[in-house]
XYZ file of C-alpha atoms in Angstrom:
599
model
C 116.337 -52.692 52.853
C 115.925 -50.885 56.063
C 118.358 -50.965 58.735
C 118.988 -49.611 62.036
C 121.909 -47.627 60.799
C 124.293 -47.697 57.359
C 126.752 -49.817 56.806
C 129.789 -46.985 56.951
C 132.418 -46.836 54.556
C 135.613 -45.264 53.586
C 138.774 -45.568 52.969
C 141.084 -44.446 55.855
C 140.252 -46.881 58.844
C 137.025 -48.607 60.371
C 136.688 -49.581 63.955
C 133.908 -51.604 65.503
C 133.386 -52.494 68.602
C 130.871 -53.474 71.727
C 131.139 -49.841 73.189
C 131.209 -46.852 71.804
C 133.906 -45.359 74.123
C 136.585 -48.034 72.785
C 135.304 -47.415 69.363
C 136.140 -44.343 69.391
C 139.602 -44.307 70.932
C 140.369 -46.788 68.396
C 139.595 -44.517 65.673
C 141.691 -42.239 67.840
C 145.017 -44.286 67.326
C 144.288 -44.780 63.379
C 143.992 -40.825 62.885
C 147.194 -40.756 65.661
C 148.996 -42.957 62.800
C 148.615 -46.241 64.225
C 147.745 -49.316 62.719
C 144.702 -51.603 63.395
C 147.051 -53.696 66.046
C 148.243 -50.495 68.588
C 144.160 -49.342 67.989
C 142.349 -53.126 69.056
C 144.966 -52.758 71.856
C 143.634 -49.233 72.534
C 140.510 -50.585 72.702
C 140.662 -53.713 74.262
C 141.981 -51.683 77.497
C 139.245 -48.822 76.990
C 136.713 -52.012 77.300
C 138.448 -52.977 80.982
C 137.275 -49.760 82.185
C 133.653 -49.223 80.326
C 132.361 -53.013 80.088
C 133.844 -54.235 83.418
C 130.915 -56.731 83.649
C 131.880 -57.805 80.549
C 135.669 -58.512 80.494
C 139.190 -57.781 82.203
C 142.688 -57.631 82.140
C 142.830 -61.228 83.680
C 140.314 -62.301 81.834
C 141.178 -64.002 78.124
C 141.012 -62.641 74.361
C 141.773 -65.184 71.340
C 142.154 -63.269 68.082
C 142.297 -63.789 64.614
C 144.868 -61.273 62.632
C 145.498 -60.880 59.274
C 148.467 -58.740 58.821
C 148.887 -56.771 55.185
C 150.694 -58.830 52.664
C 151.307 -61.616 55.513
C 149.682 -65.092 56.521
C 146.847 -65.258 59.156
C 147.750 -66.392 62.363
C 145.627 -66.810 65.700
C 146.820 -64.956 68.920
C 145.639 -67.466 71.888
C 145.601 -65.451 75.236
C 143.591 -68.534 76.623
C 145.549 -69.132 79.948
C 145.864 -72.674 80.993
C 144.784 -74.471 84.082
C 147.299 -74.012 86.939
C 149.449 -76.914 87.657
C 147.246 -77.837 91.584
C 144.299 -77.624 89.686
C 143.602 -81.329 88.945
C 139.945 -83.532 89.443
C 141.308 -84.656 92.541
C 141.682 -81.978 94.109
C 138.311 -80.403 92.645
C 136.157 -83.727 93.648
C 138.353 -83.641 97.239
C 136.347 -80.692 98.214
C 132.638 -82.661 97.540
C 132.586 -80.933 94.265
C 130.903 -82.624 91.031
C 131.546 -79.008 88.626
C 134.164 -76.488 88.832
C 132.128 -73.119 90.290
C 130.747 -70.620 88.167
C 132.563 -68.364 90.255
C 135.514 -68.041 92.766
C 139.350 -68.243 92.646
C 138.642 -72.381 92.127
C 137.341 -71.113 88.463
C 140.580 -68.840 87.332
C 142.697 -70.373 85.144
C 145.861 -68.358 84.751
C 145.113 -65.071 83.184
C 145.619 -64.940 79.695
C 144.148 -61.526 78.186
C 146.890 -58.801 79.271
C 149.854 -61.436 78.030
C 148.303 -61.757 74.737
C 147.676 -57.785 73.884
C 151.071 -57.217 75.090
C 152.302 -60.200 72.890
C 149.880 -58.319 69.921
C 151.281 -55.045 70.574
C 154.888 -55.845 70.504
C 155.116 -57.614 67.163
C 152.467 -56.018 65.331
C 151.936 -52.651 66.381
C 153.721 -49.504 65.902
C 152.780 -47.849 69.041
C 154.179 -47.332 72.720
C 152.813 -48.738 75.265
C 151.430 -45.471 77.399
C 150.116 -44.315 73.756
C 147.840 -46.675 74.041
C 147.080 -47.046 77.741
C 146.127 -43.037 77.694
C 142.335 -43.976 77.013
C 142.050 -46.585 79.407
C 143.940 -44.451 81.797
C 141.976 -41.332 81.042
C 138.295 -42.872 81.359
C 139.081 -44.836 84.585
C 141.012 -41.692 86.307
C 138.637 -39.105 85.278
C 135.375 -41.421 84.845
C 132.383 -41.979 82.291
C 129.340 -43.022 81.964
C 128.066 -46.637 83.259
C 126.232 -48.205 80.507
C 123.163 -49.604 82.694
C 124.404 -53.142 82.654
C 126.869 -52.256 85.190
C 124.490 -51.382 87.578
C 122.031 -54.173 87.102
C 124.872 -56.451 87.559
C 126.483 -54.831 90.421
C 122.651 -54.772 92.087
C 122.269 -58.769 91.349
C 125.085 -59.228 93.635
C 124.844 -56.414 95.989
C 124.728 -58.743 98.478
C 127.266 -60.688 98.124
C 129.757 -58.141 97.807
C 128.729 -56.368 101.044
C 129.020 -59.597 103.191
C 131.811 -61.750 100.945
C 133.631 -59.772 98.594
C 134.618 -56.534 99.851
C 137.285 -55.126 97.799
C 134.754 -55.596 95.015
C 131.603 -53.517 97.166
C 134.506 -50.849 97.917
C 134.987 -50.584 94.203
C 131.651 -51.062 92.517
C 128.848 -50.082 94.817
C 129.797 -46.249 95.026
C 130.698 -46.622 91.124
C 127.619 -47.464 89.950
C 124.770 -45.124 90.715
C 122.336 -43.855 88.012
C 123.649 -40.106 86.464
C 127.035 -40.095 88.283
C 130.047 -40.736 86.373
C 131.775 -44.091 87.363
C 135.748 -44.527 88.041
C 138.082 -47.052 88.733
C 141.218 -45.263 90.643
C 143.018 -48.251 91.526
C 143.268 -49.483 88.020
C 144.460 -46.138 86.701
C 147.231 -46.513 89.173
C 148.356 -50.259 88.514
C 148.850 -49.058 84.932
C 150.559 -45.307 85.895
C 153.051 -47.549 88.491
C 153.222 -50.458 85.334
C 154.588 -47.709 83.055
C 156.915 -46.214 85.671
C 158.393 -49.461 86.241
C 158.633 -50.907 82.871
C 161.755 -49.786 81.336
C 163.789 -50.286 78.576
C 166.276 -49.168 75.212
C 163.738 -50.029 73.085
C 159.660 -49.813 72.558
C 159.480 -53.694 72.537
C 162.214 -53.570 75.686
C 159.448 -52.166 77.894
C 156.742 -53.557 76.707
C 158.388 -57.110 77.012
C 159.230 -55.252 80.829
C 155.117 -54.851 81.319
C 154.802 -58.586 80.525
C 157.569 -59.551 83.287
C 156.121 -57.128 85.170
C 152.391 -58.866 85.326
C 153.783 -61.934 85.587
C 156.223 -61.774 88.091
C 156.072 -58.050 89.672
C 153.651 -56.272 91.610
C 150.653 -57.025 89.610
C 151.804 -60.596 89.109
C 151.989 -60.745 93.120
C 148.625 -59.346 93.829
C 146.916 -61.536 91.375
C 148.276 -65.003 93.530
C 147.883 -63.424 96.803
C 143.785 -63.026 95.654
C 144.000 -66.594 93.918
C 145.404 -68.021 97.726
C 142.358 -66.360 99.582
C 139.343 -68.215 100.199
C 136.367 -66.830 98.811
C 132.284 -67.623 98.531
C 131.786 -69.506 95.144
C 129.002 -70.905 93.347
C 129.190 -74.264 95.429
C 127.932 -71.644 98.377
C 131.702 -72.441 100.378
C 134.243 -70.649 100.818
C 137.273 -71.881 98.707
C 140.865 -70.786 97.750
C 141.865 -71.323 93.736
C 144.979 -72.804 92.582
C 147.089 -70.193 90.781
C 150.225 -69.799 91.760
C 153.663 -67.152 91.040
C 154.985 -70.431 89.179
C 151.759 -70.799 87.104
C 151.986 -67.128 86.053
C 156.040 -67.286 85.408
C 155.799 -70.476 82.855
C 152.888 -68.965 80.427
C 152.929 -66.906 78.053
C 150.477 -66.100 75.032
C 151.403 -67.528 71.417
C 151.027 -67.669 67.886
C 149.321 -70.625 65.889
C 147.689 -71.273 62.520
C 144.109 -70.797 61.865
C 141.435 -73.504 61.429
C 139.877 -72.640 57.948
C 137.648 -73.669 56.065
C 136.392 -73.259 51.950
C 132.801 -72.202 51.501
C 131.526 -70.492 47.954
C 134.495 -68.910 47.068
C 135.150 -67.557 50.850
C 137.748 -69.316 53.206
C 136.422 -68.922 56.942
C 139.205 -68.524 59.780
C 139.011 -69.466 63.159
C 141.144 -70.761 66.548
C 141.439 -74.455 66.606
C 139.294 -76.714 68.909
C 140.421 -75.335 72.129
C 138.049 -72.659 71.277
C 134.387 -74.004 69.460
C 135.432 -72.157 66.456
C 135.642 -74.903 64.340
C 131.427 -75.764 64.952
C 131.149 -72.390 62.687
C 133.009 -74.334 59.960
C 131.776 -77.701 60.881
C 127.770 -75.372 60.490
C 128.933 -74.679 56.741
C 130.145 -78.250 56.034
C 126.846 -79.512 56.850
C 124.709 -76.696 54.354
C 123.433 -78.733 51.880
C 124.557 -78.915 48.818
C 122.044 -77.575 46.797
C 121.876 -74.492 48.416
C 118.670 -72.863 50.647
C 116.527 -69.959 50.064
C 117.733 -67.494 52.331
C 114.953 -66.851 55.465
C 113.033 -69.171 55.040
C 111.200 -71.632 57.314
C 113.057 -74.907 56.035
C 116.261 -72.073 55.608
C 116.220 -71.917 59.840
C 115.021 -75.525 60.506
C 118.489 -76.596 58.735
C 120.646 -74.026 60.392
C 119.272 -75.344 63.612
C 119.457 -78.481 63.036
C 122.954 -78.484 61.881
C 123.940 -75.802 64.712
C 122.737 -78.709 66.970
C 125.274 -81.714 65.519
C 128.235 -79.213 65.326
C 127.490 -78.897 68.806
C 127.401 -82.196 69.951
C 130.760 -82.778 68.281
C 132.068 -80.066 70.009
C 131.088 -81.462 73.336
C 132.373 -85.101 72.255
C 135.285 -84.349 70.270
C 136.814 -80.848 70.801
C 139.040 -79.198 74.072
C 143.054 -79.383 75.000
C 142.974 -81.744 77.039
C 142.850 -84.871 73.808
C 144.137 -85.507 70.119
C 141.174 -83.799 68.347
C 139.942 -85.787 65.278
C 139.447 -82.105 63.376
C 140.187 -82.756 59.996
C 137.890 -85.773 59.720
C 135.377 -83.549 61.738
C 135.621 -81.065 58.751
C 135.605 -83.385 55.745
C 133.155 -83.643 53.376
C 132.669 -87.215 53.714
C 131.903 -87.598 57.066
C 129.579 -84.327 56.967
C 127.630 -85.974 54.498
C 126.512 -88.540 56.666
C 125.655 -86.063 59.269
C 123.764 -84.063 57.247
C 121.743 -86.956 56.257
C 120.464 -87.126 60.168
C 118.389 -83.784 59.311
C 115.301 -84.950 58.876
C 111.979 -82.888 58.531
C 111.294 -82.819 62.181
C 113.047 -81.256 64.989
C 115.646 -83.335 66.746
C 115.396 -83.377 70.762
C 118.555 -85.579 70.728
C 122.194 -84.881 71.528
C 123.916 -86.570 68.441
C 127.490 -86.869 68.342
C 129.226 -88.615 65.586
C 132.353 -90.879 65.302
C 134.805 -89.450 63.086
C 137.129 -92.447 61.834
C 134.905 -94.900 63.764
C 136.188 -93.928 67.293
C 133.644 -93.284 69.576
C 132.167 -90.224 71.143
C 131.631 -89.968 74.670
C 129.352 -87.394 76.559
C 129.633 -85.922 79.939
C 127.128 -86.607 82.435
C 124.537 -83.051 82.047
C 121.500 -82.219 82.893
C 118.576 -81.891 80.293
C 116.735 -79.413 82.766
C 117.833 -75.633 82.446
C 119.338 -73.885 85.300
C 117.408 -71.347 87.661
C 115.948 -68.982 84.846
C 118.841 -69.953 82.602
C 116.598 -69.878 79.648
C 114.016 -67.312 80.156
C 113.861 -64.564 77.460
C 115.963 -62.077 77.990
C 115.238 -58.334 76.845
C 117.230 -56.028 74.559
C 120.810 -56.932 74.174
C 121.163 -59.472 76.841
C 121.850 -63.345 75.633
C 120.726 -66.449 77.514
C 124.359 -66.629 79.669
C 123.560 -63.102 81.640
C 120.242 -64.757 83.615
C 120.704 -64.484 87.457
C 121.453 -67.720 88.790
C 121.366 -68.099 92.657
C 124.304 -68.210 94.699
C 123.888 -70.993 97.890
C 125.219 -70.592 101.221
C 124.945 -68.916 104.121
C 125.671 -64.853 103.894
C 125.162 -65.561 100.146
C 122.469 -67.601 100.142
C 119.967 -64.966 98.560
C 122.512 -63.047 96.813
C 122.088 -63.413 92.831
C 125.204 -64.052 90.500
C 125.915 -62.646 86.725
C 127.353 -64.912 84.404
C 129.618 -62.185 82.730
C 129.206 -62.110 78.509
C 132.196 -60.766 76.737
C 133.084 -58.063 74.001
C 134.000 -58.128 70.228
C 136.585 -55.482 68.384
C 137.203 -55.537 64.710
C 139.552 -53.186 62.793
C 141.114 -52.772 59.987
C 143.341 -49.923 58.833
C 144.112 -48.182 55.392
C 147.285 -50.242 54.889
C 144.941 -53.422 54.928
C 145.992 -54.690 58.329
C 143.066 -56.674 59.846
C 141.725 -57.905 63.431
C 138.673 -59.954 64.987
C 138.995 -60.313 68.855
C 137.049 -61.143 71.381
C 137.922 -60.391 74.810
C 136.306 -61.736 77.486
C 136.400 -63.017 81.256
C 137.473 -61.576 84.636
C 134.342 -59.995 85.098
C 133.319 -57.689 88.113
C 130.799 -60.752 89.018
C 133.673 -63.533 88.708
C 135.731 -63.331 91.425
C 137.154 -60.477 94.305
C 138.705 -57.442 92.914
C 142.069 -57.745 93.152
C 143.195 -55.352 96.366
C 145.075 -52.431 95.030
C 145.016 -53.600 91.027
C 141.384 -52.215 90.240
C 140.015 -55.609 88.352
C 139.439 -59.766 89.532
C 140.607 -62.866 88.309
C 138.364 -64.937 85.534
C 136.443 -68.063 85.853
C 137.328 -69.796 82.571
C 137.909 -72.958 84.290
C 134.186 -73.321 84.487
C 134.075 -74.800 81.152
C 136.305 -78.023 82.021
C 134.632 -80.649 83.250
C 135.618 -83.084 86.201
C 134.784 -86.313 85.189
C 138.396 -87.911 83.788
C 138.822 -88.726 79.898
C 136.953 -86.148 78.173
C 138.518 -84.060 75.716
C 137.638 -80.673 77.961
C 138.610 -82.205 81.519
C 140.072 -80.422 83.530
C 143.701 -80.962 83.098
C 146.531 -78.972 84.602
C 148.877 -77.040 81.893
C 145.877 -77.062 79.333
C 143.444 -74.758 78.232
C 140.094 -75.100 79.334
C 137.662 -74.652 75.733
C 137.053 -71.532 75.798
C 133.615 -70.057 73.955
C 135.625 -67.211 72.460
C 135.644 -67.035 68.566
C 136.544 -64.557 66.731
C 135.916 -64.996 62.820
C 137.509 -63.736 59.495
C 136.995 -64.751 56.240
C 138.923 -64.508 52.417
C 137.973 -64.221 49.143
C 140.077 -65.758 46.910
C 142.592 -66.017 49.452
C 142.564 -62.491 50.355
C 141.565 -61.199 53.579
C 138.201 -58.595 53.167
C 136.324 -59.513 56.477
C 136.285 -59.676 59.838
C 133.453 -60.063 62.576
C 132.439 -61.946 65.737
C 129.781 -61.234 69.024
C 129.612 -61.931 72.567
C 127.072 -64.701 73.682
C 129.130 -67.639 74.856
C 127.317 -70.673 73.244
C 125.675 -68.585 70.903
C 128.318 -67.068 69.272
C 128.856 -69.838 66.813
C 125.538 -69.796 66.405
C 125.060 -65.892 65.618
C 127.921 -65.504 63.518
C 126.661 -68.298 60.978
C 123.723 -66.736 60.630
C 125.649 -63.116 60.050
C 128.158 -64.740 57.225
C 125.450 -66.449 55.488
C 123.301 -62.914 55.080
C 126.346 -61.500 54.156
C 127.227 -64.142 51.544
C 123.910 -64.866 50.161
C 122.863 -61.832 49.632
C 123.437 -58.921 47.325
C 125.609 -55.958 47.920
C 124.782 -52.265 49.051
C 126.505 -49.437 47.810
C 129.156 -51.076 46.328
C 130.352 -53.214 49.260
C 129.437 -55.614 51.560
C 126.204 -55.354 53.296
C 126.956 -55.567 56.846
C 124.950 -53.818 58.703
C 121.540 -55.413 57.296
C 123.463 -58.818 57.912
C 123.708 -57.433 61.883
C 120.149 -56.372 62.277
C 118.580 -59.322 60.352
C 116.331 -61.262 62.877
C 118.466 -64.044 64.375
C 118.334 -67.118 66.820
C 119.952 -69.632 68.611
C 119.443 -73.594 70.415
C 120.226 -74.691 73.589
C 119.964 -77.944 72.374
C 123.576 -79.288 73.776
C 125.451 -78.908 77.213
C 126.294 -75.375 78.232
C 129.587 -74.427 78.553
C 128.181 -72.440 82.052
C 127.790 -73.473 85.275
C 125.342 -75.144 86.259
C 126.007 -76.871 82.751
C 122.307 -77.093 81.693
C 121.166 -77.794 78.149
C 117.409 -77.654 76.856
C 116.500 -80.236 73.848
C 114.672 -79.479 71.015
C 114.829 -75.744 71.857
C 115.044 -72.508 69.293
C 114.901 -69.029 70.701
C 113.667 -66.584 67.657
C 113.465 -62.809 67.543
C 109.665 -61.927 67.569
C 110.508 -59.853 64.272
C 111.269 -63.188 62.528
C 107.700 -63.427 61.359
C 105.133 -65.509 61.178
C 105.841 -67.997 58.620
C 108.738 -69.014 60.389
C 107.356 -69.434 63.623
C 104.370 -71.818 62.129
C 107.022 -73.871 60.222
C 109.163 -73.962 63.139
C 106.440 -75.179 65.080
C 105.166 -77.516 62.796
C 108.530 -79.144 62.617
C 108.429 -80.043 66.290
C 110.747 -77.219 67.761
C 110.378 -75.973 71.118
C 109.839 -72.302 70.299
C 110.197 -69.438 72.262
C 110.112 -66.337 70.977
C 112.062 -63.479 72.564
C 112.026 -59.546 72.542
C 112.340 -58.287 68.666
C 116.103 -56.934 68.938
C 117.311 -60.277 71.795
C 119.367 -61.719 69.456
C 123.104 -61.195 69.282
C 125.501 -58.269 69.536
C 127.557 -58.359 66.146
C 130.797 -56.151 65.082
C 132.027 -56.062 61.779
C 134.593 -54.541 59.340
C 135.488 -55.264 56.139
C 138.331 -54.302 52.730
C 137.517 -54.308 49.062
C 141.125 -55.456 47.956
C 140.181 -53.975 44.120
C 139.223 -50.855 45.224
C 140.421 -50.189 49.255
C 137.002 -49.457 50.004
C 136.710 -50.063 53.581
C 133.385 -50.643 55.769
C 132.093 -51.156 59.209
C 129.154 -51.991 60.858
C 128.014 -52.455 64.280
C 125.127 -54.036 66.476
C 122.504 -51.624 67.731
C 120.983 -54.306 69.972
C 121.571 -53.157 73.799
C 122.358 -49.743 72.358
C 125.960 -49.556 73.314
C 128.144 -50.889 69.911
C 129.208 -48.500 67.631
C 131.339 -48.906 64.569
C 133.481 -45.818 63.351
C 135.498 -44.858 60.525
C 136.246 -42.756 57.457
């Protein structure tokens, strides 16, 4: 089978990541003598500096771990929602949906916490051993990928007349054929490694934590939070985040959601995240078994895709008791499954797991401004400009920021999916003096009371970050995930199914075919983006998907649009024979900036 590139293999150490910069310096840390946990930390800071658009240091990262000979656990650096930010307060300002952007939207940062957390008890590292790349490319710059500028362009605007420590930053950064730097966050981390000391390794990295939370970064960040800035809503608002907030949270440790498949047990975070629709996509396969790529193969992905989906929007967030092992069982799937019919569905079709009944927020079946227009190489649905109301910003365009992916895995057998994510350059100010903004996560709560993801103070909002990895015979030989927000879910079924379906190459897993097999996704259910939009009946396919499918797509009743030939997704993936240590990596060529690396 052709492919964009091979599927790499070896048996030292594979890295894989959304940028080829971070891929790299994680392969640097593995040949350094690190493990897989000091390199994804490696990288995860590399990707602060390189993918700015695409994630931050107060953004948020859940991952999924699988250390050598131990259990896998999920790392949740999902902050919470501060303790002011209730519905009251959010309705008391006219508002009917948290912005898509602003200090109302940050939740309290989670990412930094949680690769600090990661570092500390599962690395081997120090902590400036593994800063040095990030430090490096933001002190003595490199190369915008040309996201970057489009993004910074869509919001030109706004920046010059709203946000101004973010046009000081990022309008001089991001011209075509100059390098790009980001000073000020090479010197938050050169003062956060002056100032956290300690006896011990863990001492001062534990000293970086207090330091973030309650020092001068932690400072900065709710100074920013407490200053009004142009949103979404086209006002000017403060958020809610406060030195109290930051003090009481810290990230932690939980078991995985899983889930047994063919002889494969599929990992993921629990239903604060919409991991568990991946699972809940699986439970509804039928039985029998499809014919891999074929029309009726799609039409039941989709159709399934779009009842995992509505559960997720009745059933799943932090905010209620989620009703997840009845969501999972086989019993109740089977009656789900029996709603796929032969035609497309254009409803939004939650179930009711042990009889109690679902309830839906109020959303719009209309799209947002050109929320669903094709998109071309590399770019999912969420990146559209949508229009930012109000006065100076009135014809300024916003970004919805996507997010990043790193996978690892080292030659002791240590393992990691992540997917880092939020405080985008398009999400909120830059923070004065710290070099990067606050996130938006709280964007995904909503503010009508009683729904599983309302916004609720002290709990996460549900986050679209999902990292995947998956067993055989309880043994941990892959890991993958992708940006793309609602599609992610969506993506990585398709990705573990051409994996598991079909045949090997070379002796292991094929990976990278699975990556550049044409793919899809539905907007059939309520984004988890501002303005909240969904589109029923809807499949977006890959033009190289070919004909056959489209006609029985079409002839099945979907609402088809098909998108440029490489549109679709932006997959990482490693993986471990545990018979022979063969290891392998593969990466997404889509958008032409993920890279996976290894010997």
């Amino acid at each position: 089978m052709f492919t964009t590139r091979p599927t790499l293999q070896g048996t030292f150490g594979m890295c894989a990541s959304t940028h080829w910069l971070a891929s790299q310096s994680a392969m640097a840390v593995l040949e350094d003598g690190g493990n897989a946990y000091d390199a994804a930390v490696a990288a995860a800071f590399v990707l602060h500096v390189v993918e700015p658009h695409l994630n931050g240091p107060a953004g948020d990262v859940p991952a999924v771990i699988a250390p050598a000979g131990g259990p896998v656990r999920v790392l949740c650096g999902q902050g919470p929602a501060p303790a002011g930010a209730g519905i009251a307060h959010y309705t008391s300002l006219g508002l009917d949906l948290v912005p898509g952007t602003g200090p109302l939207a940050a939740p309290v940062p989670g990412a930094f916490d949680a690769w600090m957390t990661l570092l500390r008890d599962y690395g081997t590292k120090p902590l400036d051993e593994v800063l040095k790349y990030a430090v490096g490319y933001a002190e003595n710059g490199h190369p915008p990928v040309e996201k970057i500028g489009e993004t910074v362009d869509s919001v030109r605007e706004l920046f010059e007349t709203e946000w101004t420590t973010s046009a000081e930053l990022y309008l001089p950064a991001a011209r075509p054929g100059a390098l790009m730097y980001n000073r000020p966050l090479a010197a938050t981390w050169r003062r956060l490694l002056a100032e956290a000391t300690g006896p011990t390794r863990e001492a001062r990295i534990d000293a970086a934590r207090r330091i973030w939370r309650e020092g001068f970064i932690g400072e900065a960040l709710v100074r920013s939070a407490a200053e009004p800035a142009m949103d979404t809503s086209g006002e000017r608002h403060a958020g809610t985040l406060t030195g109290d907030d930051l003090a009481r949270w810290e990230a932690t440790y939980e078991d995985p959601v899983t889930y047994d498949w063919n002889g494969w047990t599929v990992c993921k975070a629990g239903p604060w995240s919409q991991g568990p629709a991946l699972l809940q996509q699986l439970a509804l396969l039928p039985q029998e078994g499809l014919e891999y790529g074929t029309p009726e193969y799609v039409h039941t992905l989709v159709e399934g895709t779009k009842l995992a989906m509505a559960d997720r929007e009745a059933w799943y967030g932090d905010a209620a008791d989620v009703p997840l092992a009845e969501l999972l069982s086989a019993d109740y799937n089977a009656g789900r499954r029996a709603l796929i019919g032969d035609k497309a569905s254009y409803e939004l079709r939650p179930g009711s797991p042990g009889g109690r009944s679902p309830r839906l927020p109020k959303v719009s079946t209309a799209p947002g401004p050109e929320e669903f227009s094709p998109m071309g190489v590399g770019e999912p649905t969420m990146h559209d400009p949508l229009a930012v109301p109000g006065e100076k910003g009135r014809d300024s365009a916003h970004r919805r920021g996507d997010t990043c992916h790193i996978d690892v895995v080292d030659r002791w057998g240590n393992m990691i999916s992540a997917t880092p994510s939020g405080g985008w350059l398009q999400s909120n100010p830059v923070v004065a003096g710290l070099g990067f903004p606050l996130g938006t996560r709280l964007q995904m709560t909503w503010l009508e009371p009683g729904l599983p993801n309302s916004l609720t103070p002290g709990r996460r909002p549900r986050t679209t970050l999902t990292p995947s990895l998956a067993l055989r015979d309880g043994v941990p030989v892959l890991a993958f995930g992708t940006p793309g927000g609602d599609q992610q879910d969506q993506w990585q079924a398709h990705f573990f199914l051409a994996v598991a379906l079909r045949g090997p190459v070379r002796g292991g897993l094929d990976l990278q075919g699975a990556i550049d097999a044409p793919n899809w996704h539905t907007d059939s259910f309520p984004s988890s983006f501002y303005p909240r939009g969904m589109r029923p009946g809807s499949v977006t396919v890959e033009s190289r998907i070919g004909p056959d499918v489209l006609d029985g797509l079409r002839r099945r009743g979907h609402d088809v649009t098909v998108a440029h030939p490489w549109s679709e997704g932006r997959l990482c993936a490693v993986a471990r024979d545990p018979e022979t240590g063969l290891l392998s990596a593969a990466a997404n060529a889509r958008g032409m900036q993920g890279y996976a690396v290894g010997r």
